[in-house]
Amino acid sequence: MLPPGMKLEWLCGGDDMKQEKRRKVISAVRSNSRPHVLVASDVASSSLDIKNVGLVIHFDLPRITPIYEDRSGRAGRHKRGEVVSIARLVDGVLNVNDHKILKELCRTRILENAQIPKVLQSQIIQKT
């Protein structure tokens, strides 16, 4: 449930949403006439410039670092926002694809100031 005055918008690619509808959603979010929550698929992963993004949540981690940086950069401009990344554990073990991207993000110091749970830290460091 959203607080009063907030508006939920969603954005997706493919046949689920026509280009004109996507343009209208982006225009509404950019207008800043009232706070918005934008739920978006991979169609919003690049080339969207939306100012004042306070939070980006990665429900599925991207496979490569530049896409992670691009998506996260929406919130990271001027160090104003936050990024939350959800990693998948199966039977207490980090998913192979999530492990690869998290290890790369740590190696390149992109996650330098991140708060990473200890269970993930140990898996990222131990696995090769």
Coordinates of C-alpha atoms in Angstrom, one line a residue:
M1 CA 0.0 0.0 0.0
L2 CA 1.4 3.4 -1.0
P3 CA 1.3 6.5 1.2
P4 CA -1.4 9.1 0.2
G5 CA -0.3 11.2 -2.8
M6 CA 2.1 8.6 -4.2
K7 CA 1.5 7.0 -7.6
L8 CA 2.5 3.6 -8.8
E9 CA 3.7 3.2 -12.4
W10 CA 5.0 0.2 -14.2
L11 CA 7.1 -0.1 -17.3
C12 CA 7.9 -3.2 -19.4
G13 CA 9.0 -4.1 -22.8
G14 CA 7.8 -6.5 -25.5
D15 CA 4.2 -7.0 -26.4
D16 CA 3.0 -6.3 -22.9
M17 CA 3.2 -2.6 -23.3
K18 CA 3.2 -0.4 -26.4
Q19 CA 5.9 2.2 -27.0
E20 CA 3.4 5.1 -26.7
K21 CA 2.3 3.8 -23.2
R22 CA 6.0 3.5 -22.2
R23 CA 6.5 7.2 -23.2
K24 CA 3.5 8.3 -21.2
V25 CA 4.8 6.4 -18.1
I26 CA 8.3 7.9 -18.4
S27 CA 6.8 11.4 -18.9
A28 CA 4.6 11.0 -15.8
V29 CA 7.6 9.9 -13.7
R30 CA 9.8 12.6 -14.9
S31 CA 7.2 15.3 -14.3
N32 CA 7.9 15.2 -10.5
S33 CA 4.4 16.5 -10.0
R34 CA 4.0 14.0 -7.2
P35 CA 6.2 11.1 -5.9
H36 CA 6.2 8.0 -8.0
V37 CA 7.1 4.3 -7.5
L38 CA 8.3 2.9 -10.8
V39 CA 8.4 -0.9 -11.2
A40 CA 10.3 -1.7 -14.4
S41 CA 11.6 -4.7 -16.3
D42 CA 14.9 -4.8 -18.2
V43 CA 13.4 -2.2 -20.6
A44 CA 14.4 0.4 -18.1
S45 CA 18.0 -0.8 -17.6
S46 CA 19.6 1.8 -19.8
S47 CA 19.2 5.1 -21.6
L48 CA 16.6 6.4 -19.1
D49 CA 17.5 9.6 -17.4
I50 CA 15.1 10.1 -14.5
K51 CA 16.3 12.6 -11.9
N52 CA 15.9 12.3 -8.1
V53 CA 15.7 8.6 -7.9
G54 CA 16.0 7.7 -4.3
L55 CA 16.0 3.9 -4.4
V56 CA 16.8 1.2 -6.9
I57 CA 16.0 -2.4 -6.0
H58 CA 17.6 -5.2 -8.1
F59 CA 15.1 -8.1 -7.7
D60 CA 17.3 -10.0 -10.2
L61 CA 20.9 -9.1 -10.4
P62 CA 22.1 -8.3 -13.9
R63 CA 24.7 -10.6 -15.4
I64 CA 27.3 -8.0 -16.2
T65 CA 28.9 -5.1 -14.3
P66 CA 28.1 -2.3 -16.7
I67 CA 24.4 -3.0 -16.6
Y68 CA 24.5 -3.1 -12.8
E69 CA 26.2 0.3 -12.8
D70 CA 23.8 1.7 -15.3
R71 CA 20.7 0.6 -13.3
S72 CA 22.2 1.6 -10.0
G73 CA 23.3 4.9 -11.2
R74 CA 19.8 6.1 -11.3
A75 CA 20.0 6.3 -7.5
G76 CA 23.7 6.9 -7.1
R77 CA 23.9 10.3 -8.8
H78 CA 25.3 12.9 -6.3
K79 CA 25.3 10.2 -3.6
R80 CA 21.7 10.8 -2.8
G81 CA 20.1 7.4 -3.3
E82 CA 20.4 3.8 -2.2
V83 CA 20.6 0.6 -4.1
V84 CA 19.4 -2.8 -2.7
S85 CA 20.4 -6.0 -4.5
I86 CA 18.7 -9.2 -3.7
A87 CA 20.9 -12.3 -4.1
R88 CA 19.5 -15.8 -4.3
L89 CA 20.6 -18.5 -2.0
V90 CA 19.6 -22.1 -2.7
D91 CA 20.1 -24.4 0.3
G92 CA 22.3 -21.7 1.9
V93 CA 24.5 -21.5 -1.2
L94 CA 24.8 -18.4 -3.4
N95 CA 23.3 -18.8 -6.9
V96 CA 26.1 -19.2 -9.5
N97 CA 25.1 -16.2 -11.6
D98 CA 24.7 -13.9 -8.6
H99 CA 28.0 -15.1 -7.2
K100 CA 29.8 -14.1 -10.5
I101 CA 28.4 -10.6 -10.6
L102 CA 28.8 -10.0 -6.9
K103 CA 32.5 -11.2 -7.0
E104 CA 33.1 -8.9 -10.0
L105 CA 31.4 -5.9 -8.2
C106 CA 33.6 -6.5 -5.2
R107 CA 36.8 -6.9 -7.3
T108 CA 36.1 -3.6 -9.1
R109 CA 35.3 -1.9 -5.8
I110 CA 31.8 -0.9 -6.9
L111 CA 30.5 -2.4 -3.7
E112 CA 33.2 -0.8 -1.6
N113 CA 30.8 0.9 0.8
A114 CA 28.1 -1.8 0.6
Q115 CA 26.6 -3.5 3.6
I116 CA 27.0 -7.2 2.5
P117 CA 25.7 -9.9 4.9
K118 CA 28.5 -12.0 6.3
V119 CA 27.1 -15.2 4.8
L120 CA 27.4 -13.7 1.4
Q121 CA 30.9 -12.1 2.1
S122 CA 32.3 -15.5 3.0
Q123 CA 30.9 -17.2 -0.1
I124 CA 32.1 -14.4 -2.4
I125 CA 35.6 -14.6 -1.0
Q126 CA 35.8 -18.4 -0.8
K127 CA 34.4 -19.4 -4.2
T128 CA 36.6 -19.0 -7.2

